[in-house]
PDB file of C-alpha atoms in Angstrom:
ATOM      1  CA  MET A   1     -25.334  19.029   4.559  1.00  0.00           C
ATOM      2  CA  SER A   2     -21.474  18.745   5.362  1.00  0.00           C
ATOM      3  CA  ARG A   3     -18.906  19.441   2.746  1.00  0.00           C
ATOM      4  CA  ALA A   4     -17.673  16.524   0.686  1.00  0.00           C
ATOM      5  CA  ARG A   5     -14.521  14.670   0.944  1.00  0.00           C
ATOM      6  CA  VAL A   6     -12.958  15.050  -2.348  1.00  0.00           C
ATOM      7  CA  GLY A   7      -8.981  14.333  -2.668  1.00  0.00           C
ATOM      8  CA  TYR A   8      -6.421  14.762  -5.551  1.00  0.00           C
ATOM      9  CA  SER A   9      -5.719  11.412  -7.389  1.00  0.00           C
ATOM     10  CA  ALA A  10      -1.804  11.696  -8.023  1.00  0.00           C
ATOM     11  CA  MET A  11      -0.930  10.261 -11.453  1.00  0.00           C
ATOM     12  CA  LEU A  12       2.690   8.774 -11.037  1.00  0.00           C
ATOM     13  CA  GLU A  13       2.243   7.401 -14.636  1.00  0.00           C
ATOM     14  CA  ARG A  14       1.990  11.046 -15.992  1.00  0.00           C
ATOM     15  CA  PHE A  15       4.188  13.281 -13.571  1.00  0.00           C
ATOM     16  CA  ALA A  16       7.604  12.823 -12.272  1.00  0.00           C
ATOM     17  CA  PRO A  17       7.967  12.382  -8.368  1.00  0.00           C
ATOM     18  CA  SER A  18       9.077  15.777  -7.589  1.00  0.00           C
ATOM     19  CA  GLU A  19       6.327  17.386  -9.560  1.00  0.00           C
ATOM     20  CA  VAL A  20       3.630  14.981  -8.132  1.00  0.00           C
ATOM     21  CA  VAL A  21       4.952  16.042  -4.736  1.00  0.00           C
ATOM     22  CA  GLN A  22       4.312  19.679  -5.484  1.00  0.00           C
ATOM     23  CA  LEU A  23       1.081  18.988  -6.954  1.00  0.00           C
ATOM     24  CA  ALA A  24      -0.267  17.264  -3.916  1.00  0.00           C
ATOM     25  CA  VAL A  25       0.779  20.171  -1.647  1.00  0.00           C
ATOM     26  CA  ALA A  26      -0.963  22.529  -4.060  1.00  0.00           C
ATOM     27  CA  ALA A  27      -4.141  20.463  -4.162  1.00  0.00           C
ATOM     28  CA  GLU A  28      -4.254  20.470  -0.344  1.00  0.00           C
ATOM     29  CA  ALA A  29      -3.775  24.373  -0.038  1.00  0.00           C
ATOM     30  CA  ALA A  30      -6.629  24.651  -2.806  1.00  0.00           C
ATOM     31  CA  GLY A  31      -9.067  22.322  -0.510  1.00  0.00           C
ATOM     32  CA  PHE A  32      -8.700  19.058  -1.937  1.00  0.00           C
ATOM     33  CA  ASP A  33      -8.911  16.297   1.085  1.00  0.00           C
ATOM     34  CA  GLY A  34      -6.245  13.775   0.913  1.00  0.00           C
ATOM     35  CA  VAL A  35      -4.195  12.193  -1.862  1.00  0.00           C
ATOM     36  CA  MET A  36      -4.157   8.521  -3.710  1.00  0.00           C
ATOM     37  CA  ALA A  37      -1.813   7.181  -5.984  1.00  0.00           C
ATOM     38  CA  ASP A  38      -1.606   3.796  -7.814  1.00  0.00           C
ATOM     39  CA  ASP A  39       1.390   1.487  -7.672  1.00  0.00           C
ATOM     40  CA  HIS A  40       2.681   1.220 -11.388  1.00  0.00           C
ATOM     41  CA  PHE A  41       6.106  -0.126 -12.749  1.00  0.00           C
ATOM     42  CA  GLN A  42       5.276   1.211 -16.228  1.00  0.00           C
ATOM     43  CA  PRO A  43       2.869   3.986 -17.453  1.00  0.00           C
ATOM     44  CA  TRP A  44      -0.148   2.957 -19.609  1.00  0.00           C
ATOM     45  CA  THR A  45       1.324   4.638 -22.750  1.00  0.00           C
ATOM     46  CA  PRO A  46       4.744   6.097 -23.704  1.00  0.00           C
ATOM     47  CA  GLN A  47       3.260   9.517 -23.960  1.00  0.00           C
ATOM     48  CA  GLN A  48       2.293   9.364 -20.156  1.00  0.00           C
ATOM     49  CA  GLY A  49       6.184   8.778 -19.593  1.00  0.00           C
ATOM     50  CA  GLN A  50       6.584   8.182 -15.883  1.00  0.00           C
ATOM     51  CA  ALA A  51       6.300   5.400 -13.236  1.00  0.00           C
ATOM     52  CA  GLY A  52       7.810   6.513  -9.804  1.00  0.00           C
ATOM     53  CA  PHE A  53       7.988   4.311  -7.016  1.00  0.00           C
ATOM     54  CA  VAL A  54       4.900   4.862  -5.179  1.00  0.00           C
ATOM     55  CA  TRP A  55       6.045   4.079  -1.599  1.00  0.00           C
ATOM     56  CA  ASN A  56       8.736   6.699  -1.936  1.00  0.00           C
ATOM     57  CA  VAL A  57       6.307   9.261  -3.091  1.00  0.00           C
ATOM     58  CA  MET A  58       3.815   8.556  -0.750  1.00  0.00           C
ATOM     59  CA  THR A  59       6.263   9.238   1.964  1.00  0.00           C
ATOM     60  CA  ALA A  60       7.114  12.532   0.471  1.00  0.00           C
ATOM     61  CA  MET A  61       3.787  13.531   0.225  1.00  0.00           C
ATOM     62  CA  ALA A  62       2.964  12.671   3.777  1.00  0.00           C
ATOM     63  CA  GLU A  63       5.770  14.778   4.814  1.00  0.00           C
ATOM     64  CA  ARG A  64       4.663  17.923   3.095  1.00  0.00           C
ATOM     65  CA  THR A  65       0.923  17.605   3.641  1.00  0.00           C
ATOM     66  CA  ARG A  66      -1.482  16.943   6.605  1.00  0.00           C
ATOM     67  CA  GLY A  67      -4.213  14.806   4.910  1.00  0.00           C
ATOM     68  CA  SER A  68      -4.686  10.910   4.232  1.00  0.00           C
ATOM     69  CA  VAL A  69      -2.185   9.088   1.893  1.00  0.00           C
ATOM     70  CA  GLY A  70      -3.544   6.112   0.200  1.00  0.00           C
ATOM     71  CA  VAL A  71      -1.835   3.680  -2.206  1.00  0.00           C
ATOM     72  CA  GLY A  72      -4.761   2.679  -4.331  1.00  0.00           C
ATOM     73  CA  ALA A  73      -3.896   0.283  -5.347  1.00  0.00           C
ATOM     74  CA  THR A  74      -0.874  -1.959  -5.080  1.00  0.00           C
ATOM     75  CA  CYS A  75      -1.027  -5.741  -6.009  1.00  0.00           C
ATOM     76  CA  PRO A  76       0.736  -7.886  -3.403  1.00  0.00           C
ATOM     77  CA  SER A  77       0.805 -11.008  -5.617  1.00  0.00           C
ATOM     78  CA  PHE A  78       3.641 -10.837  -8.229  1.00  0.00           C
ATOM     79  CA  ARG A  79       6.254  -8.118  -7.808  1.00  0.00           C
ATOM     80  CA  TRP A  80       5.508  -7.939  -4.176  1.00  0.00           C
ATOM     81  CA  HIS A  81       5.123 -10.669  -1.515  1.00  0.00           C
ATOM     82  CA  PRO A  82       2.064  -9.692   0.751  1.00  0.00           C
ATOM     83  CA  ALA A  83       4.707  -9.593   3.739  1.00  0.00           C
ATOM     84  CA  VAL A  84       6.666  -6.775   1.895  1.00  0.00           C
ATOM     85  CA  VAL A  85       3.489  -4.882   1.338  1.00  0.00           C
ATOM     86  CA  ALA A  86       2.301  -5.225   4.893  1.00  0.00           C
ATOM     87  CA  GLN A  87       5.722  -4.073   6.121  1.00  0.00           C
ATOM     88  CA  ALA A  88       5.672  -0.975   3.926  1.00  0.00           C
ATOM     89  CA  ALA A  89       2.160   0.114   4.797  1.00  0.00           C
ATOM     90  CA  ALA A  90       2.726  -0.309   8.616  1.00  0.00           C
ATOM     91  CA  THR A  91       5.864   1.655   8.379  1.00  0.00           C
ATOM     92  CA  LEU A  92       3.795   4.527   6.467  1.00  0.00           C
ATOM     93  CA  GLU A  93       1.337   4.612   9.076  1.00  0.00           C
ATOM     94  CA  GLN A  94       3.695   4.363  12.006  1.00  0.00           C
ATOM     95  CA  LEU A  95       5.619   7.703  10.555  1.00  0.00           C
ATOM     96  CA  TYR A  96       2.026   9.317   9.871  1.00  0.00           C
ATOM     97  CA  PRO A  97      -0.477   7.974  12.387  1.00  0.00           C
ATOM     98  CA  GLY A  98      -3.966   7.835  11.188  1.00  0.00           C
ATOM     99  CA  ARG A  99      -3.280   8.719   7.691  1.00  0.00           C
ATOM    100  CA  HIS A 100      -2.368   6.062   5.753  1.00  0.00           C
ATOM    101  CA  TRP A 101      -4.795   3.639   4.092  1.00  0.00           C
ATOM    102  CA  LEU A 102      -3.875   0.630   2.035  1.00  0.00           C
ATOM    103  CA  GLY A 103      -5.690   0.006  -1.358  1.00  0.00           C
ATOM    104  CA  ILE A 104      -5.080  -3.939  -2.827  1.00  0.00           C
ATOM    105  CA  GLY A 105      -5.665  -4.872  -6.299  1.00  0.00           C
ATOM    106  CA  SER A 106      -5.352  -8.124  -8.312  1.00  0.00           C
ATOM    107  CA  GLY A 107      -2.876  -6.672 -10.728  1.00  0.00           C
ATOM    108  CA  GLU A 108      -2.428  -5.850 -14.426  1.00  0.00           C
ATOM    109  CA  ALA A 109       0.359  -7.289 -16.368  1.00  0.00           C
ATOM    110  CA  ILE A 110       1.870  -3.958 -17.625  1.00  0.00           C
ATOM    111  CA  SER A 111       3.137  -3.607 -13.968  1.00  0.00           C
ATOM    112  CA  GLU A 112       3.360  -7.207 -12.687  1.00  0.00           C
ATOM    113  CA  HIS A 113       4.249  -9.282 -15.344  1.00  0.00           C
ATOM    114  CA  VAL A 114       7.855  -7.347 -15.511  1.00  0.00           C
ATOM    115  CA  VAL A 115       9.139  -9.834 -13.193  1.00  0.00           C
ATOM    116  CA  GLY A 116       8.084 -12.785 -15.683  1.00  0.00           C
ATOM    117  CA  GLY A 117       6.717 -16.255 -15.032  1.00  0.00           C
ATOM    118  CA  TYR A 118       2.939 -17.235 -15.646  1.00  0.00           C
ATOM    119  CA  TRP A 119       0.298 -14.727 -15.951  1.00  0.00           C
ATOM    120  CA  PRO A 120      -3.143 -16.266 -14.508  1.00  0.00           C
ATOM    121  CA  GLU A 121      -6.619 -15.507 -15.611  1.00  0.00           C
ATOM    122  CA  ALA A 122      -8.755 -13.165 -13.659  1.00  0.00           C
ATOM    123  CA  PRO A 123     -10.311 -15.750 -11.146  1.00  0.00           C
ATOM    124  CA  GLN A 124      -6.810 -16.816  -9.983  1.00  0.00           C
ATOM    125  CA  ARG A 125      -5.584 -13.499  -9.723  1.00  0.00           C
ATOM    126  CA  ILE A 126      -8.672 -12.555  -7.567  1.00  0.00           C
ATOM    127  CA  ALA A 127      -8.045 -15.497  -5.341  1.00  0.00           C
ATOM    128  CA  ARG A 128      -4.342 -14.574  -4.917  1.00  0.00           C
ATOM    129  CA  MET A 129      -5.426 -11.242  -4.021  1.00  0.00           C
ATOM    130  CA  PHE A 130      -7.670 -12.201  -1.269  1.00  0.00           C
ATOM    131  CA  GLU A 131      -5.245 -14.690  -0.036  1.00  0.00           C
ATOM    132  CA  ALA A 132      -2.359 -11.813   0.279  1.00  0.00           C
ATOM    133  CA  VAL A 133      -5.047  -9.777   2.101  1.00  0.00           C
ATOM    134  CA  GLU A 134      -5.282 -12.523   4.671  1.00  0.00           C
ATOM    135  CA  ILE A 135      -1.523 -12.607   5.253  1.00  0.00           C
ATOM    136  CA  ILE A 136      -1.339  -8.758   5.504  1.00  0.00           C
ATOM    137  CA  GLN A 137      -4.193  -8.814   8.028  1.00  0.00           C
ATOM    138  CA  LYS A 138      -2.600 -11.506  10.146  1.00  0.00           C
ATOM    139  CA  LEU A 139       0.883  -9.442  10.128  1.00  0.00           C
ATOM    140  CA  PHE A 140      -1.147  -6.311  11.058  1.00  0.00           C
ATOM    141  CA  THR A 141      -2.169  -8.035  14.294  1.00  0.00           C
ATOM    142  CA  GLY A 142       1.578  -7.362  15.424  1.00  0.00           C
ATOM    143  CA  ARG A 143       1.749 -10.973  16.717  1.00  0.00           C
ATOM    144  CA  ASP A 144       4.189 -13.921  15.411  1.00  0.00           C
ATOM    145  CA  VAL A 145       2.169 -15.367  12.611  1.00  0.00           C
ATOM    146  CA  ARG A 146       2.520 -17.981   9.813  1.00  0.00           C
ATOM    147  CA  HIS A 147       0.883 -18.976   6.507  1.00  0.00           C
ATOM    148  CA  ASP A 148       0.990 -21.980   4.252  1.00  0.00           C
ATOM    149  CA  GLY A 149      -1.564 -21.236   1.598  1.00  0.00           C
ATOM    150  CA  ARG A 150      -2.398 -22.182  -1.868  1.00  0.00           C
ATOM    151  CA  PHE A 151      -0.241 -19.302  -3.339  1.00  0.00           C
ATOM    152  CA  PHE A 152       2.023 -17.978  -0.382  1.00  0.00           C
ATOM    153  CA  THR A 153       4.024 -19.128   2.413  1.00  0.00           C
ATOM    154  CA  LEU A 154       4.879 -17.126   5.322  1.00  0.00           C
ATOM    155  CA  GLU A 155       7.509 -18.637   7.735  1.00  0.00           C
ATOM    156  CA  ARG A 156       6.703 -17.634  11.664  1.00  0.00           C
ATOM    157  CA  THR A 157       7.355 -14.102  12.023  1.00  0.00           C
ATOM    158  CA  ARG A 158       5.947 -10.653  12.890  1.00  0.00           C
ATOM    159  CA  LEU A 159       6.218  -7.237  11.664  1.00  0.00           C
ATOM    160  CA  TRP A 160       8.741  -5.576  14.207  1.00  0.00           C
ATOM    161  CA  THR A 161       7.632  -1.980  13.373  1.00  0.00           C
ATOM    162  CA  MET A 162       4.010  -1.392  14.020  1.00  0.00           C
ATOM    163  CA  PRO A 163       1.794   1.607  14.171  1.00  0.00           C
ATOM    164  CA  ASP A 164      -0.548   2.006  17.221  1.00  0.00           C
ATOM    165  CA  THR A 165      -3.181   1.139  15.011  1.00  0.00           C
ATOM    166  CA  PRO A 166      -2.626  -0.674  11.474  1.00  0.00           C
ATOM    167  CA  PRO A 167      -4.019   1.175   8.507  1.00  0.00           C
ATOM    168  CA  PRO A 168      -7.378   0.218   6.992  1.00  0.00           C
ATOM    169  CA  VAL A 169      -7.283  -2.262   3.966  1.00  0.00           C
ATOM    170  CA  TYR A 170      -9.487  -1.481   0.946  1.00  0.00           C
ATOM    171  CA  ILE A 171     -10.221  -3.742  -2.033  1.00  0.00           C
ATOM    172  CA  ALA A 172     -10.013  -2.110  -5.655  1.00  0.00           C
ATOM    173  CA  THR A 173     -12.823  -3.794  -7.587  1.00  0.00           C
ATOM    174  CA  SER A 174     -15.098  -3.397 -10.634  1.00  0.00           C
ATOM    175  CA  GLY A 175     -17.165  -6.466 -10.120  1.00  0.00           C
ATOM    176  CA  PRO A 176     -20.078  -7.455  -7.799  1.00  0.00           C
ATOM    177  CA  ILE A 177     -18.592 -10.585  -6.654  1.00  0.00           C
ATOM    178  CA  THR A 178     -15.206  -9.238  -5.371  1.00  0.00           C
ATOM    179  CA  ALA A 179     -17.197  -6.221  -4.022  1.00  0.00           C
ATOM    180  CA  ARG A 180     -19.100  -8.536  -1.728  1.00  0.00           C
ATOM    181  CA  ARG A 181     -16.004 -10.305  -0.584  1.00  0.00           C
ATOM    182  CA  ALA A 182     -14.574  -7.057   0.000  1.00  0.00           C
ATOM    183  CA  GLY A 183     -17.325  -6.037   2.277  1.00  0.00           C
ATOM    184  CA  ALA A 184     -17.072  -9.330   4.086  1.00  0.00           C
ATOM    185  CA  SER A 185     -13.216  -9.451   4.559  1.00  0.00           C
ATOM    186  CA  CYS A 186     -11.936  -5.675   4.556  1.00  0.00           C
ATOM    187  CA  ASP A 187     -12.450  -1.961   5.716  1.00  0.00           C
ATOM    188  CA  GLY A 188     -13.595  -0.587   2.537  1.00  0.00           C
ATOM    189  CA  MET A 189     -13.582  -0.600  -1.372  1.00  0.00           C
ATOM    190  CA  ILE A 190     -12.279   1.631  -4.231  1.00  0.00           C
ATOM    191  CA  THR A 191     -13.659   1.471  -7.671  1.00  0.00           C
ATOM    192  CA  VAL A 192     -13.350   3.746 -10.779  1.00  0.00           C
ATOM    193  CA  ALA A 193     -16.153   5.770 -11.921  1.00  0.00           C
ATOM    194  CA  SER A 194     -18.128   4.284 -14.696  1.00  0.00           C
ATOM    195  CA  THR A 195     -21.827   5.226 -14.500  1.00  0.00           C
ATOM    196  CA  PRO A 196     -23.475   6.076 -11.064  1.00  0.00           C
ATOM    197  CA  ASP A 197     -26.031   3.000 -11.355  1.00  0.00           C
ATOM    198  CA  LYS A 198     -23.000   0.547 -11.683  1.00  0.00           C
ATOM    199  CA  VAL A 199     -21.250   2.123  -9.028  1.00  0.00           C
ATOM    200  CA  ALA A 200     -24.379   1.874  -6.744  1.00  0.00           C
ATOM    201  CA  ALA A 201     -24.525  -1.628  -7.766  1.00  0.00           C
ATOM    202  CA  LEU A 202     -21.281  -2.370  -6.478  1.00  0.00           C
ATOM    203  CA  PHE A 203     -21.825  -0.515  -3.221  1.00  0.00           C
ATOM    204  CA  GLY A 204     -24.961  -2.626  -2.619  1.00  0.00           C
ATOM    205  CA  ARG A 205     -22.988  -5.902  -3.003  1.00  0.00           C
ATOM    206  CA  PHE A 206     -20.242  -4.438  -0.881  1.00  0.00           C
ATOM    207  CA  ASP A 207     -22.746  -3.747   1.756  1.00  0.00           C
ATOM    208  CA  GLU A 208     -24.424  -7.075   1.617  1.00  0.00           C
ATOM    209  CA  GLY A 209     -20.875  -8.692   2.212  1.00  0.00           C
ATOM    210  CA  ALA A 210     -20.407  -6.420   5.248  1.00  0.00           C
ATOM    211  CA  ARG A 211     -23.667  -7.454   6.745  1.00  0.00           C
ATOM    212  CA  SER A 212     -22.920 -10.808   6.240  1.00  0.00           C
ATOM    213  CA  ALA A 213     -19.747 -10.509   8.403  1.00  0.00           C
ATOM    214  CA  GLY A 214     -21.778  -8.697  11.197  1.00  0.00           C
ATOM    215  CA  LYS A 215     -20.193  -5.248  10.129  1.00  0.00           C
ATOM    216  CA  ASP A 216     -22.205  -2.219   9.763  1.00  0.00           C
ATOM    217  CA  PRO A 217     -21.609  -1.019   6.034  1.00  0.00           C
ATOM    218  CA  SER A 218     -21.993   2.664   7.269  1.00  0.00           C
ATOM    219  CA  THR A 219     -18.748   2.505   9.136  1.00  0.00           C
ATOM    220  CA  LEU A 220     -16.678   1.359   6.035  1.00  0.00           C
ATOM    221  CA  ALA A 221     -15.142   3.246   3.301  1.00  0.00           C
ATOM    222  CA  LYS A 222     -16.670   3.512  -0.270  1.00  0.00           C
ATOM    223  CA  ILE A 223     -13.965   5.297  -2.593  1.00  0.00           C
ATOM    224  CA  VAL A 224     -14.501   6.425  -6.293  1.00  0.00           C
ATOM    225  CA  GLN A 225     -11.768   7.465  -8.381  1.00  0.00           C
ATOM    226  CA  VAL A 226     -13.122   9.987 -10.927  1.00  0.00           C
ATOM    227  CA  HIS A 227     -11.282  10.534 -14.192  1.00  0.00           C
ATOM    228  CA  LEU A 228     -12.243  13.925 -16.046  1.00  0.00           C
ATOM    229  CA  SER A 229     -10.970  16.380 -18.553  1.00  0.00           C
ATOM    230  CA  TRP A 230     -11.414  20.138 -18.117  1.00  0.00           C
ATOM    231  CA  ALA A 231      -9.994  22.887 -20.141  1.00  0.00           C
ATOM    232  CA  PRO A 232     -11.467  26.232 -20.742  1.00  0.00           C
ATOM    233  CA  ASP A 233     -12.257  25.269 -24.245  1.00  0.00           C
ATOM    234  CA  GLU A 234     -14.313  22.386 -25.149  1.00  0.00           C
ATOM    235  CA  ASP A 235     -12.056  21.062 -28.182  1.00  0.00           C
ATOM    236  CA  GLU A 236      -9.098  21.393 -25.960  1.00  0.00           C
ATOM    237  CA  ALA A 237     -10.671  19.196 -23.209  1.00  0.00           C
ATOM    238  CA  ALA A 238     -11.493  16.415 -25.840  1.00  0.00           C
ATOM    239  CA  ALA A 239      -7.985  16.678 -27.410  1.00  0.00           C
ATOM    240  CA  GLN A 240      -6.194  16.347 -24.103  1.00  0.00           C
ATOM    241  CA  ALA A 241      -8.177  13.219 -23.045  1.00  0.00           C
ATOM    242  CA  LEU A 242      -7.337  11.549 -26.398  1.00  0.00           C
ATOM    243  CA  ARG A 243      -3.750  12.787 -25.972  1.00  0.00           C
ATOM    244  CA  GLU A 244      -2.870  12.199 -22.368  1.00  0.00           C
ATOM    245  CA  TRP A 245      -5.454   9.439 -21.044  1.00  0.00           C
ATOM    246  CA  PRO A 246      -6.870   7.202 -24.024  1.00  0.00           C
ATOM    247  CA  ASN A 247      -6.517   4.330 -21.883  1.00  0.00           C
ATOM    248  CA  GLY A 248      -9.706   5.712 -19.980  1.00  0.00           C
ATOM    249  CA  ALA A 249     -11.888   5.089 -22.944  1.00  0.00           C
ATOM    250  CA  MET A 250     -11.080   1.498 -23.533  1.00  0.00           C
ATOM    251  CA  ARG A 251     -14.050  -0.538 -22.695  1.00  0.00           C
ATOM    252  CA  PHE A 252     -12.552  -3.904 -22.038  1.00  0.00           C
ATOM    253  CA  SER A 253      -9.972  -5.141 -19.391  1.00  0.00           C
ATOM    254  CA  LYS A 254      -6.605  -4.184 -19.796  1.00  0.00           C
ATOM    255  CA  ALA A 255      -5.176  -6.469 -17.295  1.00  0.00           C
ATOM    256  CA  ASP A 256      -3.609  -8.884 -19.737  1.00  0.00           C
ATOM    257  CA  ILE A 257      -1.709  -5.954 -21.714  1.00  0.00           C
ATOM    258  CA  ARG A 258       2.229  -6.298 -21.250  1.00  0.00           C
ATOM    259  CA  SER A 259       3.694  -3.239 -23.015  1.00  0.00           C
ATOM    260  CA  PRO A 260       2.744   0.448 -23.195  1.00  0.00           C
ATOM    261  CA  TYR A 261       3.665   0.364 -26.445  1.00  0.00           C
ATOM    262  CA  ASP A 262       0.628  -2.098 -26.968  1.00  0.00           C
ATOM    263  CA  VAL A 263      -1.790   0.306 -25.487  1.00  0.00           C
ATOM    264  CA  ASP A 264      -0.616   3.046 -27.663  1.00  0.00           C
ATOM    265  CA  GLN A 265      -1.302   0.919 -30.769  1.00  0.00           C
ATOM    266  CA  ILE A 266      -4.868   0.277 -29.500  1.00  0.00           C
ATOM    267  CA  ALA A 267      -5.137   3.905 -28.576  1.00  0.00           C
ATOM    268  CA  ARG A 268      -5.073   4.986 -32.181  1.00  0.00           C
ATOM    269  CA  LEU A 269      -8.618   3.762 -32.540  1.00  0.00           C
ATOM    270  CA  VAL A 270      -9.930   5.692 -29.704  1.00  0.00           C
ATOM    271  CA  ARG A 271     -12.446   8.480 -30.300  1.00  0.00           C
ATOM    272  CA  VAL A 272     -13.931  11.086 -28.156  1.00  0.00           C
ATOM    273  CA  GLU A 273     -17.393   9.279 -27.966  1.00  0.00           C
ATOM    274  CA  ASP A 274     -15.763   6.276 -26.457  1.00  0.00           C
ATOM    275  CA  PHE A 275     -15.047   8.305 -23.220  1.00  0.00           C
ATOM    276  CA  ASP A 276     -18.882   8.643 -22.718  1.00  0.00           C
ATOM    277  CA  GLY A 277     -19.703   7.042 -19.142  1.00  0.00           C
ATOM    278  CA  ARG A 278     -16.187   6.705 -18.305  1.00  0.00           C
ATOM    279  CA  VAL A 279     -14.296  10.147 -18.299  1.00  0.00           C
ATOM    280  CA  THR A 280     -16.454  13.556 -18.174  1.00  0.00           C
ATOM    281  CA  ILE A 281     -15.173  15.693 -20.666  1.00  0.00           C
ATOM    282  CA  SER A 282     -16.381  19.216 -20.499  1.00  0.00           C
ATOM    283  CA  ALA A 283     -15.310  23.010 -20.475  1.00  0.00           C
ATOM    284  CA  ASP A 284     -18.350  23.581 -18.161  1.00  0.00           C
ATOM    285  CA  LEU A 285     -17.471  23.500 -14.617  1.00  0.00           C
ATOM    286  CA  ASP A 286     -21.087  22.583 -13.630  1.00  0.00           C
ATOM    287  CA  VAL A 287     -21.044  19.543 -15.817  1.00  0.00           C
ATOM    288  CA  HIS A 288     -18.190  18.350 -13.673  1.00  0.00           C
ATOM    289  CA  ARG A 289     -19.519  19.417 -10.468  1.00  0.00           C
ATOM    290  CA  GLN A 290     -22.902  17.453 -11.319  1.00  0.00           C
ATOM    291  CA  ALA A 291     -21.023  14.326 -12.310  1.00  0.00           C
ATOM    292  CA  ILE A 292     -18.792  14.302  -9.100  1.00  0.00           C
ATOM    293  CA  GLN A 293     -22.000  14.827  -6.890  1.00  0.00           C
ATOM    294  CA  HIS A 294     -23.749  11.845  -8.416  1.00  0.00           C
ATOM    295  CA  TYR A 295     -21.072   9.479  -6.627  1.00  0.00           C
ATOM    296  CA  LEU A 296     -21.394  11.271  -3.461  1.00  0.00           C
ATOM    297  CA  ASP A 297     -25.274  10.985  -3.346  1.00  0.00           C
ATOM    298  CA  ILE A 298     -25.181   7.314  -3.792  1.00  0.00           C
ATOM    299  CA  GLY A 299     -22.786   6.774  -0.903  1.00  0.00           C
ATOM    300  CA  ALA A 300     -19.345   7.573  -1.814  1.00  0.00           C
ATOM    301  CA  THR A 301     -17.491   8.375   1.281  1.00  0.00           C
ATOM    302  CA  HIS A 302     -14.360   9.977  -0.549  1.00  0.00           C
ATOM    303  CA  VAL A 303     -14.005  10.823  -4.205  1.00  0.00           C
ATOM    304  CA  TYR A 304     -10.541  11.253  -5.646  1.00  0.00           C
ATOM    305  CA  LEU A 305     -10.130  13.298  -8.826  1.00  0.00           C
ATOM    306  CA  HIS A 306      -7.757  12.935 -11.760  1.00  0.00           C
ATOM    307  CA  ASP A 307      -7.828  15.574 -14.656  1.00  0.00           C
ATOM    308  CA  ALA A 308      -6.494  14.433 -17.987  1.00  0.00           C
ATOM    309  CA  GLY A 309      -4.837  17.889 -18.648  1.00  0.00           C
ATOM    310  CA  PRO A 310      -1.209  18.653 -18.600  1.00  0.00           C
ATOM    311  CA  ASP A 311      -1.779  21.856 -16.619  1.00  0.00           C
ATOM    312  CA  GLN A 312      -2.668  20.522 -13.118  1.00  0.00           C
ATOM    313  CA  ARG A 313      -1.871  23.546 -11.085  1.00  0.00           C
ATOM    314  CA  THR A 314      -4.543  25.474 -13.127  1.00  0.00           C
ATOM    315  CA  TRP A 315      -6.946  22.684 -13.006  1.00  0.00           C
ATOM    316  CA  ILE A 316      -6.400  22.316  -9.173  1.00  0.00           C
ATOM    317  CA  ASP A 317      -6.923  26.072  -8.488  1.00  0.00           C
ATOM    318  CA  VAL A 318     -10.030  26.483 -10.683  1.00  0.00           C
ATOM    319  CA  PHE A 319     -11.697  23.349  -9.118  1.00  0.00           C
ATOM    320  CA  GLY A 320     -10.495  24.109  -5.668  1.00  0.00           C
ATOM    321  CA  ARG A 321     -12.224  27.525  -6.042  1.00  0.00           C
ATOM    322  CA  GLU A 322     -15.280  26.795  -8.209  1.00  0.00           C
ATOM    323  CA  VAL A 323     -16.240  23.095  -7.743  1.00  0.00           C
ATOM    324  CA  LEU A 324     -15.186  21.788  -4.454  1.00  0.00           C
ATOM    325  CA  PRO A 325     -17.041  24.177  -2.254  1.00  0.00           C
ATOM    326  CA  LYS A 326     -20.213  23.384  -3.872  1.00  0.00           C
ATOM    327  CA  LEU A 327     -20.044  19.606  -3.495  1.00  0.00           C
ATOM    328  CA  THR A 328     -21.933  18.247  -0.380  1.00  0.00           C
ATOM    329  CA  ALA A 329     -21.901  14.904   1.566  1.00  0.00           C
TER     330      ALA A 329
END
């Protein structure tokens, strides 16, 4: 068995950019394989307190590390035109060849609605996302292209700065229909850990989509982001999850919530038991190891870990020493 690919999930919602870059460097030194970060304009709660510009931070991380750097995910539909996202990703890949992957999502109002305008229902957001991916993939050919679609227009143009090989495009999804479409149209998928059975079902639909397009599913990426809360004391592990990451316990779509202060009000109702099946809370390192291993066993090609604790350096050191070496692909 080979060593598993387990990376660091850098939370720009929780830590200042300069600190996040230092943590990514520390994570790589401890044995984490690559780093991913979401594109947020606002944090989920005021307590989290940060929202650095992901493209700047990714560049700084890539300059100081050697592994993969993934923006997972950005929404090329509201704050961004797809052409701008394509340009940003192509530039990052040209700077750091073979190291960047581009994660695409359908968006959440807390970050996307800051520019105003109509906020559509989920089916339209997903339709916009796939049309945006079509534009990005056209531009990644390096040729002159145009687009006149339902949601977006692109005048004839090209990406004038192109890497030798464009970055792979992954779709962030938690639903079976989107997972199947991702398999048919993209290079991989990203999902947040829920339960192994649910994630395995999404992987299955993704594979169906890949085969329908004549692709070999084994060549495509299946990324799982795992949220956890570890502390040497069981009570502190629970307390820090409630304090730092209450949104992880909310069993409903948060895509329509527009303000961190609204999430904060909802968070007052969260209890420790609400994290069950969504965030692993334990002082026992073997409990965390087993939870992570489950996702590798069902076919995850890369798992990225986010710990809810404020002391990221201790967590990185402990997991790098005690957990990562025991995980297998």
